[in-house]
Coordinates of C-alpha atoms and ligand atoms in Angstrom, one line a residue:
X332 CA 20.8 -37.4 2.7
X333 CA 22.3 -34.0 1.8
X334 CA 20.8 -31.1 4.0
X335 CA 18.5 -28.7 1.8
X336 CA 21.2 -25.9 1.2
X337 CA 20.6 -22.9 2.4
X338 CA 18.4 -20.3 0.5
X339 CA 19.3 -17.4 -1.5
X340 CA 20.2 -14.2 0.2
X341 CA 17.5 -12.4 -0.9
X342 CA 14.5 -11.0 1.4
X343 CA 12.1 -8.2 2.2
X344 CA 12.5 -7.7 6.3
X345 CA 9.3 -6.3 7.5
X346 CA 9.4 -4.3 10.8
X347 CA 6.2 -4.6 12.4
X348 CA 7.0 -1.9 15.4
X349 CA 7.0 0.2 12.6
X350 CA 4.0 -0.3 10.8
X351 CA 2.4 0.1 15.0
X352 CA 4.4 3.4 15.0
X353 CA 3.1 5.0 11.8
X354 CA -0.4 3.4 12.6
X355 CA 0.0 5.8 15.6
X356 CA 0.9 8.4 14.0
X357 CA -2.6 8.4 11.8
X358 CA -4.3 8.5 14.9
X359 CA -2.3 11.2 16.4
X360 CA -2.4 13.2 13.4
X361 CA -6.6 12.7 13.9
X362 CA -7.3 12.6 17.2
X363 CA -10.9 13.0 16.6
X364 CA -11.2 10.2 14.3
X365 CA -11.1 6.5 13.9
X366 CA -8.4 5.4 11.4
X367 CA -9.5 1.4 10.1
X368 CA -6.1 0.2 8.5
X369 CA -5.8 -0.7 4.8
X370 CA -4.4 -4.0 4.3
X371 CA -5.3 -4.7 0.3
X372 CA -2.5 -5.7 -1.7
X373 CA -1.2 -8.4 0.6
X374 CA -1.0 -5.0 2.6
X375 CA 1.0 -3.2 0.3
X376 CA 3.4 -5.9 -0.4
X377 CA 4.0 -6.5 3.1
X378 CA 2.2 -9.5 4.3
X379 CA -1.7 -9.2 5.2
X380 CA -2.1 -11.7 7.7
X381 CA 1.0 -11.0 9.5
X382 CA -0.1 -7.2 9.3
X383 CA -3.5 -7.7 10.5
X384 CA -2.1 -9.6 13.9
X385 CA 0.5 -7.0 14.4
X386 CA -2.5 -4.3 14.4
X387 CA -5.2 -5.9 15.7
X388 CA -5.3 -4.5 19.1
X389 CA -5.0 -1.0 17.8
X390 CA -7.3 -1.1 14.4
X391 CA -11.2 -1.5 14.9
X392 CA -11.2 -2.0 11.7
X393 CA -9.6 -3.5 8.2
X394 CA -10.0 -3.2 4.6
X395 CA -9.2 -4.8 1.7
X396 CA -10.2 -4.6 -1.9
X397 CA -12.0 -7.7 -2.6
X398 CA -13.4 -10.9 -1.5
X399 CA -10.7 -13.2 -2.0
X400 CA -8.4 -10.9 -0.1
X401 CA -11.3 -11.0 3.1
X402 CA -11.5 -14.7 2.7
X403 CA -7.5 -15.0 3.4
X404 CA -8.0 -13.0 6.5
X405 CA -10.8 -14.9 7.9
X406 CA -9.3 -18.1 7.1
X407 CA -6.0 -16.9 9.3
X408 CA -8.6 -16.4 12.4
X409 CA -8.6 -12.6 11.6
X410 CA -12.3 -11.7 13.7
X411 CA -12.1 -8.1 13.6
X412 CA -14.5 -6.8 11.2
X413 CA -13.1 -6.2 7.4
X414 CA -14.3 -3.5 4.6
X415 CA -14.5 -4.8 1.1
X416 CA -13.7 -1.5 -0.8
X417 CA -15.2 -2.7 -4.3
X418 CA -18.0 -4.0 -2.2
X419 CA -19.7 -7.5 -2.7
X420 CA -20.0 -8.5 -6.5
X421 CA -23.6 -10.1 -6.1
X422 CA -25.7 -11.7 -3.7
X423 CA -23.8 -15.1 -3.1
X424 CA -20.9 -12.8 -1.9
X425 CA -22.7 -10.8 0.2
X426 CA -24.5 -13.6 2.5
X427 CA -21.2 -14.4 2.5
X428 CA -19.6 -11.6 3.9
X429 CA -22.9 -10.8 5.9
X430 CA -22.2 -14.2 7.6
X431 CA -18.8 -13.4 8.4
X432 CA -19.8 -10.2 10.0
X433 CA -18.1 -8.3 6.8
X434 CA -18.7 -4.6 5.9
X435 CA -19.3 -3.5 2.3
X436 CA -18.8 -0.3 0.1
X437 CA -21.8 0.1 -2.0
X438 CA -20.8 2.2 -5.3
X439 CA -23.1 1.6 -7.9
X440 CA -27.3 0.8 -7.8
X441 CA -27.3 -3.2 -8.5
X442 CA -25.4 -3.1 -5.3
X443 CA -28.4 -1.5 -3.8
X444 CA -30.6 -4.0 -5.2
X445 CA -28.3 -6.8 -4.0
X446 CA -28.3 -5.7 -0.3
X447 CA -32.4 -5.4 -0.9
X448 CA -33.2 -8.8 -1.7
X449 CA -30.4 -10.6 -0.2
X450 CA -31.0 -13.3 2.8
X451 CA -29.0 -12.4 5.6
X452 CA -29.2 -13.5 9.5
X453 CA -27.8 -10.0 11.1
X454 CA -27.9 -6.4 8.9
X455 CA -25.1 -5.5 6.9
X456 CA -22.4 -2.9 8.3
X457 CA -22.5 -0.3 4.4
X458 CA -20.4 1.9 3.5
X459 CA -22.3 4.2 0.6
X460 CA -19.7 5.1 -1.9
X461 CA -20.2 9.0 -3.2
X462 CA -18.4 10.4 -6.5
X463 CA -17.4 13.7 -5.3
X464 CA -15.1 13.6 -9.0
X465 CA -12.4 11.1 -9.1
X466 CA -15.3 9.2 -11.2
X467 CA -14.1 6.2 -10.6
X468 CA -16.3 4.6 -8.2
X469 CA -19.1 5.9 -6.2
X470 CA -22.9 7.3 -6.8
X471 CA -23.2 10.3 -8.2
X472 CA -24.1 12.9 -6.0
X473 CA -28.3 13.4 -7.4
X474 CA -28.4 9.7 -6.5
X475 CA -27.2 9.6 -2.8
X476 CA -30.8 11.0 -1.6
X477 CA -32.8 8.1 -2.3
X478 CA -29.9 5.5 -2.0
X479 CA -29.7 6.5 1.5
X480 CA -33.8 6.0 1.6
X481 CA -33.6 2.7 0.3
X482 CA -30.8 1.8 2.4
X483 CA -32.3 2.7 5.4
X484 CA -35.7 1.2 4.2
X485 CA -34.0 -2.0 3.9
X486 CA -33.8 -4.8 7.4
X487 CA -30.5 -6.0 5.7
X488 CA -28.5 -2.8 6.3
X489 CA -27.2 -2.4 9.8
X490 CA -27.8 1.4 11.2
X491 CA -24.8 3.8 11.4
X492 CA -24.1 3.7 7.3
X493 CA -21.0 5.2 6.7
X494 CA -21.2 7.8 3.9
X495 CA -18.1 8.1 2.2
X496 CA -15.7 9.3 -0.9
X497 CA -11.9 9.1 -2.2
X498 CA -9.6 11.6 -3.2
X499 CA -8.1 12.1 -6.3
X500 CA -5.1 14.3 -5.8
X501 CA -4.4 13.9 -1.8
X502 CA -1.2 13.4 -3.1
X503 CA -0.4 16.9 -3.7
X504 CA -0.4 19.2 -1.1
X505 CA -3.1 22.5 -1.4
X506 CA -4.7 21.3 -4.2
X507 CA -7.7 23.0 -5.5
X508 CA -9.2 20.0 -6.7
X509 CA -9.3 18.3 -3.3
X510 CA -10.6 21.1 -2.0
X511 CA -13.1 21.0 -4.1
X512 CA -13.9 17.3 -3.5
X513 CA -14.2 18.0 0.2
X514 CA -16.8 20.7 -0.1
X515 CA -18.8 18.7 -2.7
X516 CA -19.1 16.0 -0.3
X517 CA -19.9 18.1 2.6
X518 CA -23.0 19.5 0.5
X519 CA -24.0 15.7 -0.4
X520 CA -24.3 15.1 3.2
X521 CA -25.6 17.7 4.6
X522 CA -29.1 16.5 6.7
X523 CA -27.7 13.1 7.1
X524 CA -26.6 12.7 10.0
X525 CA -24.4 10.1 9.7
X526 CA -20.7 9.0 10.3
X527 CA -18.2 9.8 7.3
X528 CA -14.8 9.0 5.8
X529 CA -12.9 10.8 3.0
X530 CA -8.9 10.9 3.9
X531 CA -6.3 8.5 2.7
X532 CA -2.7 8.4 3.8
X533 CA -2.2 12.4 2.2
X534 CA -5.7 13.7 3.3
X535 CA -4.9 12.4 6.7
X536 CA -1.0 14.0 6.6
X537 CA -2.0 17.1 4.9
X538 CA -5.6 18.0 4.7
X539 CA -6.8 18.3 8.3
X540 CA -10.4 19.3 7.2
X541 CA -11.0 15.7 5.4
X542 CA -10.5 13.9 8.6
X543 CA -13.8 12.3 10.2
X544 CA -15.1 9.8 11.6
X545 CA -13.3 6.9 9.9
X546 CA -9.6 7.6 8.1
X547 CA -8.5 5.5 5.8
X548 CA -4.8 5.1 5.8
X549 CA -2.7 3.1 3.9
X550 CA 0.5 3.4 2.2
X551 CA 1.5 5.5 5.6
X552 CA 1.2 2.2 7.6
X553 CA 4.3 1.0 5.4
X554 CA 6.1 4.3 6.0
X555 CA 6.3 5.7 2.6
X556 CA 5.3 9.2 1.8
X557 CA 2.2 9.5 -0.5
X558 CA 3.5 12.6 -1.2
X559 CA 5.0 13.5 -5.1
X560 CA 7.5 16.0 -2.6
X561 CA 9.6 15.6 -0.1
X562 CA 7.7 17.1 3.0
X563 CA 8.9 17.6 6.5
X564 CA 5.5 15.7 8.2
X565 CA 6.7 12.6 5.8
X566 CA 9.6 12.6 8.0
X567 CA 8.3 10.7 11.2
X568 CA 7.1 8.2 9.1
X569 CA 9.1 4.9 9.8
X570 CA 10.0 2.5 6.6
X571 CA 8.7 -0.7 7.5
X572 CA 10.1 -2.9 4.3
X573 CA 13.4 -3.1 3.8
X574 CA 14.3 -4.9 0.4
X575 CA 18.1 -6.5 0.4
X576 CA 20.3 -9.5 -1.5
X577 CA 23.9 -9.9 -1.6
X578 CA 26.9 -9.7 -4.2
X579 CA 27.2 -12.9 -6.0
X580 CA 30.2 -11.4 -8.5
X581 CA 32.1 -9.2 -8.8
X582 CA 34.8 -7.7 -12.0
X583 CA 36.7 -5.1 -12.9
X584 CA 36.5 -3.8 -16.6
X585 CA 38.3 -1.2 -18.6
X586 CA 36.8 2.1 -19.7
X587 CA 34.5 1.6 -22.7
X588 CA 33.6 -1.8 -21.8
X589 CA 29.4 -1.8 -21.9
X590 CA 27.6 -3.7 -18.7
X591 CA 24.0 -5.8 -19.2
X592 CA 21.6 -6.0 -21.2
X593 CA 21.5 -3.7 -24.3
X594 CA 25.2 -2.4 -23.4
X595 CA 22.9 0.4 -21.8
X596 CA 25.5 1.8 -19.5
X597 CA 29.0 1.8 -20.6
X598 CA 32.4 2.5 -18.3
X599 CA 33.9 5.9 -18.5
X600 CA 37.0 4.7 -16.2
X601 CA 38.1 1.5 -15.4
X602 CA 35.6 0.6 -13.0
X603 CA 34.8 -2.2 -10.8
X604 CA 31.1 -3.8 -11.3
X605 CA 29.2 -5.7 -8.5
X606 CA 26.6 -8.0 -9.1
X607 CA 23.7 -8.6 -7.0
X608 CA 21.1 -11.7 -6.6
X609 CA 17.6 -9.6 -7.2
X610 CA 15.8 -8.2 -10.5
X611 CA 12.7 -7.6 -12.4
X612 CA 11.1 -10.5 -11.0
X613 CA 11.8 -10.1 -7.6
X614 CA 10.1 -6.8 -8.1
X615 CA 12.8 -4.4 -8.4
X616 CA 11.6 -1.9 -11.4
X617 CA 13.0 -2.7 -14.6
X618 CA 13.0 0.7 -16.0
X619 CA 15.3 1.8 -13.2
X620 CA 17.8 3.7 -14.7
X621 CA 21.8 4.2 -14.6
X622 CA 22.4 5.7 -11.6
X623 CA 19.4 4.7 -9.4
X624 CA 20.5 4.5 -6.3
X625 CA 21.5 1.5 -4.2
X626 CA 23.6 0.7 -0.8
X627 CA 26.4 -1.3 -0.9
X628 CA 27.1 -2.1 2.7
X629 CA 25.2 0.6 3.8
X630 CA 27.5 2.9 1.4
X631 CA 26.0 4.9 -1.7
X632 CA 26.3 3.2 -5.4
X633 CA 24.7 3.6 -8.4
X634 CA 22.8 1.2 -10.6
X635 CA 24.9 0.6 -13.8
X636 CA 23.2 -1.3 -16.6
X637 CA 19.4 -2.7 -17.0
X638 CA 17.9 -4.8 -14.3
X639 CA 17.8 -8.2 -15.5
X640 CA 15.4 -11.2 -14.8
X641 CA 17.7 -11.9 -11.5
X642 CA 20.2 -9.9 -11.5
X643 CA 21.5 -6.1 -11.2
X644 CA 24.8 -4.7 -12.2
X645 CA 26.0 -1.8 -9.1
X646 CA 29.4 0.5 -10.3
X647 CA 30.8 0.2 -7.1
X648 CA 34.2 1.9 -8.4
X649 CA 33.8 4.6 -5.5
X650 CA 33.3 2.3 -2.7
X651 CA 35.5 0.9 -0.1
X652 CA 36.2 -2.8 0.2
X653 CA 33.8 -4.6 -1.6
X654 CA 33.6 -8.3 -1.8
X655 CA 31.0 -11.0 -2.5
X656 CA 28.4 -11.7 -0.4
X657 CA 28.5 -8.4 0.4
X658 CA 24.8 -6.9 1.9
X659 CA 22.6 -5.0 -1.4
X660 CA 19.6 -3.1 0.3
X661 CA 17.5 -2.3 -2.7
X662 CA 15.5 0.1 -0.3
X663 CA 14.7 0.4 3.5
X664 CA 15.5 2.7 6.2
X665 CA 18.2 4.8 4.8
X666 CA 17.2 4.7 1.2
X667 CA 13.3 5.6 1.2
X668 CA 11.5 3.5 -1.5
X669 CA 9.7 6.7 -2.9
X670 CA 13.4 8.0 -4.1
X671 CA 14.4 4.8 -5.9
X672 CA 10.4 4.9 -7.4
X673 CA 10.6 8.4 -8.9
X674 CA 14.4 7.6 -10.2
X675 CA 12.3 4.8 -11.8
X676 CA 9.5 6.6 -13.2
X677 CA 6.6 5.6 -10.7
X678 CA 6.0 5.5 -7.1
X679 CA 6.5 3.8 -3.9
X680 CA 3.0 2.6 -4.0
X681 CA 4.1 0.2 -7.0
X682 CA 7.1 -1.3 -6.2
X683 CA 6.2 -2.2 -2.6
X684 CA 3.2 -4.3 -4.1
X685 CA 5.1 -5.6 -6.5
X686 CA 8.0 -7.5 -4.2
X687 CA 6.9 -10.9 -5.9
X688 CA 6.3 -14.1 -4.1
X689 CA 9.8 -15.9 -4.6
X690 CA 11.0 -12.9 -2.0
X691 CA 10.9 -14.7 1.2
X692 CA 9.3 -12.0 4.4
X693 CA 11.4 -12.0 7.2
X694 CA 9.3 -10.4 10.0
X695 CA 11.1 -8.3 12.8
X696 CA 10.0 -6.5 15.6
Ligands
PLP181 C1 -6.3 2.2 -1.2 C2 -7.3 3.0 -0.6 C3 -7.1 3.8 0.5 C4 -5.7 3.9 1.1 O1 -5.0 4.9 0.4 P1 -3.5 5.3 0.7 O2 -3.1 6.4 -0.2 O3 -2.7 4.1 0.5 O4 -3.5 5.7 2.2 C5 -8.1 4.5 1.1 N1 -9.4 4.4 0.6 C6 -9.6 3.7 -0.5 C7 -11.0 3.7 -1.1 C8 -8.6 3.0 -1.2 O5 -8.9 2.3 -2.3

């Protein structure tokens, strides 16, 4: 028998002291509220389960967007209590979640109706959704009154509902529209004396007058900045993916020679061309562009030539020694993922969600 060989150098190392740190850092930043911590998205890219373990001690709380990503926790022995943001899709689901000691998000009125005349053993914990104008999910506001009646009318719903709303442009600091949000939501809950939740990873960094009873925070867990500038409070944040491969070739070509698909980029010098073992569907952005940045043994290179299936094409020409096998970190640490995302046109958000399955997670700590 021949040994399995060994894998491709290729991974995502995920350092769990850092996602404890930033999750500290939410509740320093709030010290008069509760932050639950939002694990959707195989939180953010980075491994759920694993997440949920490394935080259970600290979080009272999860939340995920659906079912299915609920049912994976439970199934890994996950007991703390989890918060389905879309909230339960009909009444199967929810005696399902009630069962399993679930909280929902109720958004729209069949959900109402659903909690009303569903069969459960112990009352739901409900989180009432209000549209304070994202208008994408939530009541609106001139139907919060007698949802909250119903709600309360109802033996299925547990007591303490949660009333709560989202942000639209947290993401921006000083923003007259979130502003807004906050005061429209205040006025919706006024004489309901009840807990609330509003900020996200930017209303919990940079709008102090969002934070209540329950934060939200996500993308902050991971260390990136869900900010569209570069802000000094981003800068305690600690990275907790870092995304690397290695040099598997390696040329040199003469000036005017074109590199990759679509002879994109094309060498102004003789220059020497590494090529690393990661691409498109690894989850490194295809419309990255020439010059995107990328570490070559910790050193500064550029991206030269589009991102392939599995490969990229690096113009290490500048650099130092540079051989194969040589360490690639896509991003990480020293090269914050929300730099290489707006070089590619979207943010951190996306390509930490979209490190794709065939990228082995390497868990430090
Ligand atoms: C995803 C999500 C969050 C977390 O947002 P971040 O910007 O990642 O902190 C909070 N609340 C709701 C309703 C969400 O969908």
């Amino acid at each position: 028998m021949i040994d399995r060989p060994r894998q491709r150098n290729c991974e995502a190392v995920i350092d769990l002291a850092a996602i404890r740190a930033n999750f500290e850092l939410a509740c320093r930043l709030a010290p008069d509220s509760r932050a639950l911590a939002v694990i959707k998205a195989d939180a953010y890219g980075h491994g759920a389960v694993r997440v949920a373990e490394t935080l259970r001690d600290m979080a009272p709380m999860f939340a995920v967007g659906f079912i299915d990503e609920a049912v994976e926790l439970w199934e890994a022995g996950i007991r703390e209590p989890v918060l389905l943001l879309e909230g339960a899709g009909d009444i199967d689901e929810l005696e399902y979640v009630a069962q399993r000691g679930g909280a929902v998000v109720v958004h729209r009125s069949v959900q109402l109706t659903a909690l009303e005349n569903a069969r459960v053993e112990t009352p739901v914990a409900v989180w009432l959704k209000i549209d304070t104008g994202m208008h994408r999910l939530g009541l609106p506001p001139a139907e919060v009154g007698s949802a909250l009646a119903r709600l309360r009318d109802s033996d299925n719903v547990a007591e303490g509902i949660v009333l709560c709303t989202h942000l639209a442009n947290s993401d921006i600091v000083g923003d007259v529209a979130t502003f807004r949000q906050i005061e429209f939501f205040d006025a919706c809950c006024e004489g309901a004396d009840l807990p609330q939740s509003i900020a996200n990873s930017g209303g919990i960094m940079a709008y102090p007058e969002s934070h209540r009873h329950w934060n939200r925070p996500g993308y902050m867990l991971y260390g990136g900045s869900p900010f569209q500038h570069d802000l000094p409070q981003s800068r305690a944040l600690r990275p907790a993916m870092t995304l690397r491969s290695e040099i598997i070739g390696l040329r040199e070509i003469a000036a005017g020679e074109p590199v990759g698909y679509g002879s994109r980029w094309t060498a102004d010098r003789p220059s020497r061309i590494a090529t690393a073992s990661i691409g498109y569907a690894d989850g490194y952005p295809r419309h990255a562009p020439d010059g995107t940045s990328i570490l070559v043994n910790g050193e500064a290179a550029k991206l030269a030539g589009t991102v392939s299936m599995d490969l990229i094409t690096i113009d290490v020409t500048d650099l130092g020694d540079v051989a194969l096998g040589d360490e690639v970190t896509l991003w990480g640490r020293r090269l914050p993922v929300d730099e290489v995302a707006r070089s590619a046109g979207t943010i951190g958000y996306e390509l930490l969600t979209s490190v794709s399955a065939r990228v082995p997670r390497r868990y430090v700590s």
